[in-house]
XYZ file of C-alpha atoms in Angstrom:
456
model
C 0.000 0.000 0.000
C 2.916 2.353 0.612
C 3.807 2.501 -3.085
C 0.192 3.382 -3.922
C 0.225 6.275 -1.462
C 3.556 7.468 -2.840
C 2.156 7.296 -6.373
C -0.948 9.257 -5.345
C 1.167 11.904 -3.645
C 3.264 12.321 -6.793
C 0.155 12.586 -8.950
C -1.381 15.211 -6.641
C 1.829 17.271 -6.587
C 2.153 17.103 -10.387
C -1.475 18.139 -10.896
C -1.180 21.029 -8.440
C 2.076 22.089 -10.079
C 0.479 22.115 -13.520
C -2.576 23.977 -12.211
C -0.424 26.614 -10.512
C 1.686 27.001 -13.663
C -1.428 27.505 -15.823
C -2.751 30.163 -13.414
C 0.618 31.957 -13.290
C 0.888 32.116 -17.068
C -2.582 33.688 -17.305
C -1.921 36.423 -14.744
C -0.651 39.914 -15.588
C 2.849 39.730 -14.116
C 6.306 40.879 -15.069
C 8.365 38.257 -16.935
C 10.701 38.145 -13.917
C 7.831 37.396 -11.552
C 6.438 34.677 -13.830
C 9.857 33.062 -14.253
C 10.565 33.225 -10.526
C 7.281 31.507 -9.615
C 7.642 28.822 -12.291
C 11.214 28.056 -11.242
C 10.207 27.833 -7.578
C 7.301 25.512 -8.386
C 9.441 23.231 -10.528
C 12.352 23.025 -8.075
C 10.404 22.917 -4.788
C 6.772 22.113 -5.650
C 5.808 20.907 -2.159
C 6.854 24.307 -0.803
C 6.110 26.662 -3.697
C 2.630 25.361 -4.603
C 1.115 25.875 -1.116
C 2.906 29.236 -0.933
C 1.459 30.281 -4.271
C -2.046 29.160 -3.302
C -1.808 31.275 -0.159
C 0.068 34.291 -1.487
C 0.431 34.245 -5.230
C -2.803 35.713 -6.577
C -2.572 39.389 -7.477
C -5.751 40.240 -9.362
C -8.954 38.306 -8.677
C -11.879 39.704 -10.611
C -14.231 37.013 -9.322
C -13.659 37.985 -5.703
C -13.168 41.732 -6.090
C -15.537 43.518 -8.387
C -13.924 46.576 -9.968
C -14.652 49.824 -8.154
C -17.592 51.555 -9.840
C -17.068 55.310 -9.993
C -19.996 57.710 -10.192
C -18.507 60.252 -12.563
C -21.475 62.594 -12.705
C -21.867 62.313 -16.475
C -23.654 65.382 -17.810
C -23.895 64.151 -21.383
C -21.216 66.551 -22.625
C -17.675 65.814 -23.811
C -15.221 64.392 -21.272
C -13.373 66.998 -19.210
C -10.233 68.402 -20.777
C -7.220 66.941 -18.923
C -5.415 69.460 -16.744
C -2.148 67.488 -16.885
C -0.554 64.676 -18.868
C -0.991 62.376 -15.864
C -4.669 63.331 -15.629
C -5.092 62.229 -19.251
C -3.342 58.951 -18.468
C -5.639 58.239 -15.526
C -8.725 59.007 -17.580
C -7.543 56.431 -20.121
C -7.506 53.941 -17.237
C -11.183 54.768 -16.633
C -10.669 56.862 -13.506
C -12.598 60.085 -12.814
C -11.025 63.245 -14.186
C -9.164 65.736 -12.022
C -11.489 68.021 -10.072
C -10.654 71.741 -9.780
C -11.963 74.104 -7.113
C -11.455 71.755 -4.175
C -10.544 72.659 -0.598
C -7.386 70.770 0.394
C -5.433 71.102 3.623
C -2.191 69.213 4.158
C -1.598 67.902 7.693
C 1.975 67.189 8.681
C 1.711 67.886 12.405
C 0.427 64.989 14.577
C -1.518 67.216 16.966
C -3.123 69.249 14.184
C -4.024 66.019 12.403
C -5.609 64.587 15.552
C -7.639 67.743 16.117
C -8.784 67.679 12.483
C -9.838 64.026 12.752
C -11.799 64.558 15.958
C -13.480 67.696 14.586
C -14.431 65.808 11.420
C -15.974 62.946 13.429
C -17.767 65.169 15.945
C -19.146 67.382 13.193
C -20.769 64.538 11.244
C -24.566 64.746 11.157
C -25.717 61.838 8.972
C -22.997 59.288 8.206
C -19.401 58.348 8.953
C -17.682 55.834 6.680
C -14.301 54.902 8.142
C -11.558 52.653 6.759
C -8.083 52.119 8.253
C -5.310 49.576 8.071
C -4.527 50.084 11.773
C -6.643 51.296 14.674
C -4.263 50.947 17.606
C -5.098 49.819 21.109
C -3.740 52.982 22.716
C -5.078 56.313 23.963
C -5.486 57.694 20.450
C -7.256 54.588 19.153
C -9.630 54.422 22.126
C -10.448 58.151 21.946
C -11.159 57.859 18.232
C -13.475 54.862 18.564
C -15.228 56.482 21.536
C -15.845 59.578 19.387
C -17.436 57.326 16.764
C -19.544 55.779 19.520
C -20.835 59.175 20.598
C -21.931 59.946 17.054
C -23.622 56.546 16.757
C -25.563 57.283 19.946
C -26.616 60.588 18.389
C -28.154 58.757 15.440
C -25.308 59.080 12.946
C -24.827 56.007 10.726
C -21.311 54.760 11.561
C -19.501 52.118 9.506
C -15.978 51.163 10.600
C -13.846 48.867 8.444
C -10.338 47.719 9.461
C -7.805 45.360 7.954
C -7.703 42.182 10.028
C -3.908 41.861 10.010
C -3.167 45.546 10.552
C -5.660 45.773 13.423
C -4.858 42.382 14.873
C -4.736 43.986 18.325
C -7.277 46.764 18.206
C -9.097 48.501 21.078
C -11.485 45.581 21.681
C -13.457 47.119 24.561
C -13.969 50.406 22.704
C -15.067 48.535 19.587
C -17.647 46.590 21.612
C -19.002 49.882 22.949
C -19.304 51.179 19.388
C -21.227 48.080 18.306
C -23.510 48.327 21.333
C -24.292 51.918 20.333
C -25.373 50.780 16.853
C -22.121 51.217 14.959
C -21.307 48.626 12.301
C -17.791 47.205 12.732
C -16.186 44.931 10.135
C -12.758 43.473 9.407
C -11.264 43.165 5.934
C -9.372 40.084 4.761
C -9.666 37.582 7.635
C -6.554 35.633 8.575
C -8.413 32.302 8.437
C -9.760 31.727 4.955
C -10.129 29.106 2.245
C -6.764 27.934 0.824
C -6.235 29.201 -2.690
C -8.205 32.418 -2.166
C -4.957 34.374 -2.444
C -6.509 36.834 -0.057
C -4.064 36.441 2.825
C -1.367 38.335 0.936
C -3.649 41.158 -0.184
C -3.999 43.648 2.658
C -6.260 46.685 2.696
C -3.817 49.512 3.354
C -6.307 52.282 2.559
C -7.082 55.015 5.103
C -10.047 57.375 5.072
C -12.771 59.021 7.138
C -15.706 60.256 5.052
C -18.146 62.549 6.866
C -21.601 63.105 5.382
C -20.298 62.324 1.851
C -18.838 65.829 1.827
C -15.486 65.828 3.639
C -12.692 63.287 3.857
C -9.522 62.720 5.886
C -6.910 60.498 4.242
C -3.177 60.075 3.687
C -0.425 58.114 5.358
C -1.654 58.249 8.947
C -3.318 55.337 10.696
C -5.191 55.800 13.970
C -2.615 55.446 16.735
C -0.271 57.468 18.909
C 2.686 56.909 16.549
C 0.836 58.819 13.836
C -1.319 61.441 15.570
C -2.592 62.312 19.019
C -3.596 64.954 21.537
C 0.109 65.300 22.396
C 3.088 64.726 20.137
C 5.293 61.836 21.231
C 9.032 62.301 21.476
C 9.459 59.175 19.346
C 6.404 59.903 17.176
C 6.591 59.309 13.442
C 6.752 62.036 10.816
C 3.765 61.585 8.514
C 1.485 63.432 6.119
C -2.297 63.401 5.733
C -4.902 65.770 4.324
C -8.446 67.073 4.636
C -10.419 67.380 1.422
C -13.770 68.992 0.657
C -15.422 69.098 -2.742
C -16.732 66.803 -5.445
C -13.509 64.757 -5.417
C -14.788 63.255 -2.165
C -17.199 61.236 -4.326
C -14.356 58.995 -5.481
C -13.402 58.171 -1.887
C -17.010 57.204 -1.231
C -17.023 54.942 -4.278
C -13.881 53.154 -3.050
C -15.263 52.750 0.461
C -18.546 51.370 -0.832
C -16.685 48.756 -2.864
C -14.517 47.685 0.098
C -17.498 47.540 2.441
C -19.437 45.304 0.074
C -16.525 42.826 -0.042
C -16.165 42.751 3.756
C -19.843 42.686 4.674
C -21.630 41.132 1.706
C -24.031 44.088 1.708
C -24.876 45.927 -1.490
C -24.776 49.616 -0.666
C -26.803 52.045 -2.691
C -24.588 54.621 -4.440
C -25.093 58.083 -2.989
C -24.140 60.766 -5.505
C -22.981 63.813 -3.601
C -24.059 67.303 -4.540
C -21.228 69.419 -3.199
C -21.592 73.057 -2.427
C -19.232 75.465 -4.137
C -16.171 75.243 -1.936
C -14.315 78.162 -3.438
C -11.132 76.162 -3.074
C -8.067 76.430 -5.275
C -6.859 72.821 -5.294
C -7.070 70.534 -8.333
C -6.921 66.865 -7.366
C -7.576 63.358 -8.635
C -7.975 60.139 -6.639
C -6.102 57.079 -7.909
C -6.959 53.826 -6.115
C -4.888 50.716 -6.719
C -5.143 47.074 -5.773
C -6.900 43.844 -6.750
C -10.182 45.699 -7.323
C -8.667 47.920 -10.016
C -8.430 46.210 -13.405
C -4.902 47.349 -14.191
C -2.153 49.242 -12.319
C -2.856 52.936 -12.953
C -0.758 54.267 -10.062
C 2.304 52.168 -10.899
C 2.092 52.708 -14.650
C 1.173 56.383 -14.311
C 4.166 57.055 -12.076
C 6.461 55.354 -14.569
C 5.156 57.675 -17.288
C 5.530 60.746 -15.059
C 9.098 59.803 -14.114
C 10.103 59.380 -17.755
C 8.546 62.750 -18.664
C 10.090 64.616 -15.702
C 12.321 67.537 -16.698
C 13.350 69.346 -13.507
C 12.724 67.433 -10.270
C 11.598 64.167 -8.738
C 11.340 64.372 -4.949
C 10.011 61.279 -3.170
C 9.293 60.541 0.499
C 8.676 56.941 1.519
C 9.346 54.795 4.595
C 10.240 51.762 2.472
C 12.043 52.014 -0.859
C 11.904 48.722 -2.759
C 10.668 49.774 -6.215
C 9.672 47.542 -9.067
C 12.347 47.160 -11.723
C 10.413 49.520 -14.023
C 10.118 52.257 -11.370
C 13.738 51.859 -10.307
C 14.904 52.088 -13.917
C 12.765 55.189 -14.538
C 14.377 56.917 -11.542
C 17.947 56.102 -12.531
C 17.314 57.122 -16.148
C 15.864 60.430 -14.948
C 18.932 61.021 -12.773
C 21.229 60.342 -15.744
C 19.191 62.821 -17.799
C 20.046 65.524 -15.257
C 16.738 65.589 -13.393
C 17.065 66.491 -9.703
C 16.133 63.106 -8.191
C 15.914 62.860 -4.389
C 14.554 59.960 -2.357
C 13.973 60.702 1.330
C 13.773 57.684 3.653
C 14.104 57.189 7.423
C 17.639 56.563 8.604
C 16.192 53.540 10.411
C 12.616 52.465 9.785
C 10.420 50.123 11.813
C 11.118 47.374 9.249
C 14.757 46.334 9.381
C 14.385 43.953 6.442
C 13.093 46.802 4.290
C 16.075 48.938 5.328
C 18.375 46.151 4.210
C 16.521 45.600 0.940
C 16.634 49.267 -0.114
C 20.435 49.414 -0.146
C 21.005 48.174 -3.695
C 18.265 50.402 -5.142
C 19.537 53.544 -3.410
C 23.105 52.771 -4.425
C 22.010 52.415 -8.078
C 20.249 55.761 -7.830
C 23.262 57.530 -6.340
C 25.639 56.084 -8.925
C 23.310 57.478 -11.614
C 23.527 60.977 -10.094
C 20.491 60.919 -7.800
C 20.457 61.599 -4.076
C 19.395 59.511 -1.076
C 18.381 61.528 1.992
C 18.295 59.762 5.364
C 15.909 61.353 7.863
C 17.725 61.462 11.213
C 15.164 62.365 13.933
C 13.308 59.041 13.694
C 10.766 57.121 11.661
C 9.103 58.829 8.701
C 5.879 57.179 7.564
C 4.712 59.666 4.902
C 4.087 58.576 1.324
C 4.321 61.616 -0.937
C 6.244 63.204 -3.760
C 6.668 65.989 -6.284
C 7.364 65.386 -9.969
C 7.916 68.678 -11.804
C 4.657 70.629 -11.393
C 2.486 67.882 -9.889
C 2.473 66.185 -6.505
C 0.914 63.247 -4.744
C 0.146 62.084 -1.224
C -1.600 58.936 -0.072
C -1.246 55.502 1.465
C 1.051 53.800 -1.063
C 4.701 53.263 -0.188
C 7.238 53.337 -3.016
C 7.656 49.577 -2.917
C 6.517 46.471 -4.759
C 3.839 45.554 -2.232
C 2.054 48.906 -2.301
C 2.362 49.308 -6.057
C 1.222 45.841 -7.128
C -0.462 44.030 -4.232
C -2.161 46.028 -1.505
C -5.362 48.054 -1.697
C -4.213 51.705 -1.695
C -5.433 55.235 -2.431
C -3.274 58.106 -3.671
C -4.333 61.695 -4.306
C -2.697 63.362 -7.312
C -2.340 67.150 -6.971
C -2.062 69.500 -9.925
C -2.430 73.056 -8.631
C 0.661 75.200 -8.090
C -0.268 76.325 -4.590
C -0.581 72.870 -3.038
C 2.425 71.537 -4.954
C 4.392 74.484 -3.571
C 3.296 73.535 -0.045
C 4.458 69.960 -0.680
C 7.842 71.287 -1.789
C 8.142 73.411 1.365
C 7.293 70.363 3.490
C 9.890 68.274 1.669
C 12.594 70.907 2.087
C 11.803 71.193 5.797
C 12.295 67.453 6.193
C 15.489 67.635 4.158
C 17.022 69.968 6.738
C 17.049 67.015 9.151
C 18.606 64.519 6.751
C 22.066 63.134 6.107
C 23.306 62.152 2.659
C 25.435 59.060 2.441
C 25.735 55.848 0.472
C 24.272 52.612 1.858
C 26.920 50.340 3.426
C 28.704 48.070 0.982
C 30.782 44.913 1.148
C 30.875 41.638 -0.729
C 28.613 39.763 1.696
C 26.052 42.563 1.786
C 26.007 42.972 -1.997
C 25.500 39.238 -2.510
C 22.694 39.161 0.065
C 21.035 42.237 -1.487
C 21.331 40.609 -4.909
C 19.576 37.484 -3.660
C 16.801 39.582 -2.146
C 16.432 41.524 -5.371
C 16.268 38.260 -7.332
C 13.435 37.033 -5.102
C 11.478 40.291 -5.028
C 9.693 39.633 -8.362
C 8.086 36.495 -6.922
C 5.335 38.822 -5.702
């Protein structure tokens, strides 16, 4: 009987290997990623096949319906693009850039906390909230308690959190919110059917939408590291924003899509009728992830980097770009563009610090600059490319660009882009410029990591 069992095991492994290979070849991946997965499955099928079934799926149209945007079609011609990148995003099917918006950048943790609490307490009809992390600390508890107070006042409160990010959330405060009538859900459970590919796809989006009219979003989660009533000595430098205007509609569309996946409920679209804000900002929301048919953020940034003429200034906690993004940066530096990448001297992810070394060294050898923020951790995800800017939830790494659910706000008006530049230059005053450590062992290890990165 033992030989029969051995034969059956071989047959099962071969069938699973062939199935995984067929799926891989049908997915939209880089050639390096496809080759890396196929090689791993052929060499170590009993390891690679289960790993692929748990982690390998990147786009799953059957599980994630594409986000449906209410574009407010008036029957006239499509809006004239305000920027080359705006035209690119419209070709991807995303809503056009919206002028006349009110936009306030928030780089101070106390100011951000006060803005968040004012937004929550001022809501009269509905609060739709989505975060990767809601921490079990004073900030997290105060935030959830504020939601609870609004629920008691009759405001419809929906709170959605990523299950891995909020693995240890403020449980008691969340129970109080549910008891008050708030609806609390978790995205992407840790225990799920093998082969769903969902475990590796985290919802990294962050937003608070009040009454379909105002939104808070950006890099900040809810926790004392990011924002709070008092700034911590070891608090993280971050960037968020408050937005008011018709561009808020796109945030609502994204939230509705995520809520339907997590809850199974079909929410009725609620077209907003914004008042004239009198604002001067021109912005465009670009979501990315498994629920977006292609990769508009990744591909759009590549196009913007290749078209850049004067400057490319990036801020990111983790710098592990795709090969296409990394190549676009080094080519821009060789063309004479002022390329600067600002990262924390030491982040909260030591592996990411190690992995970035080869990419930053390539950039510096091409004439670009790596800036290492000295005071502590920087968690902001933002940048300026010539006369446009962006701020959002997506790190400049493979995971954010090609795997996670993210939202990024593109900014086209000169005033806000100027404010982003001022913020960047202020951070730069606290940075050192140096090359990543080198050595034969380190270079070999970085090369191995870089070889394995495409397996995503």
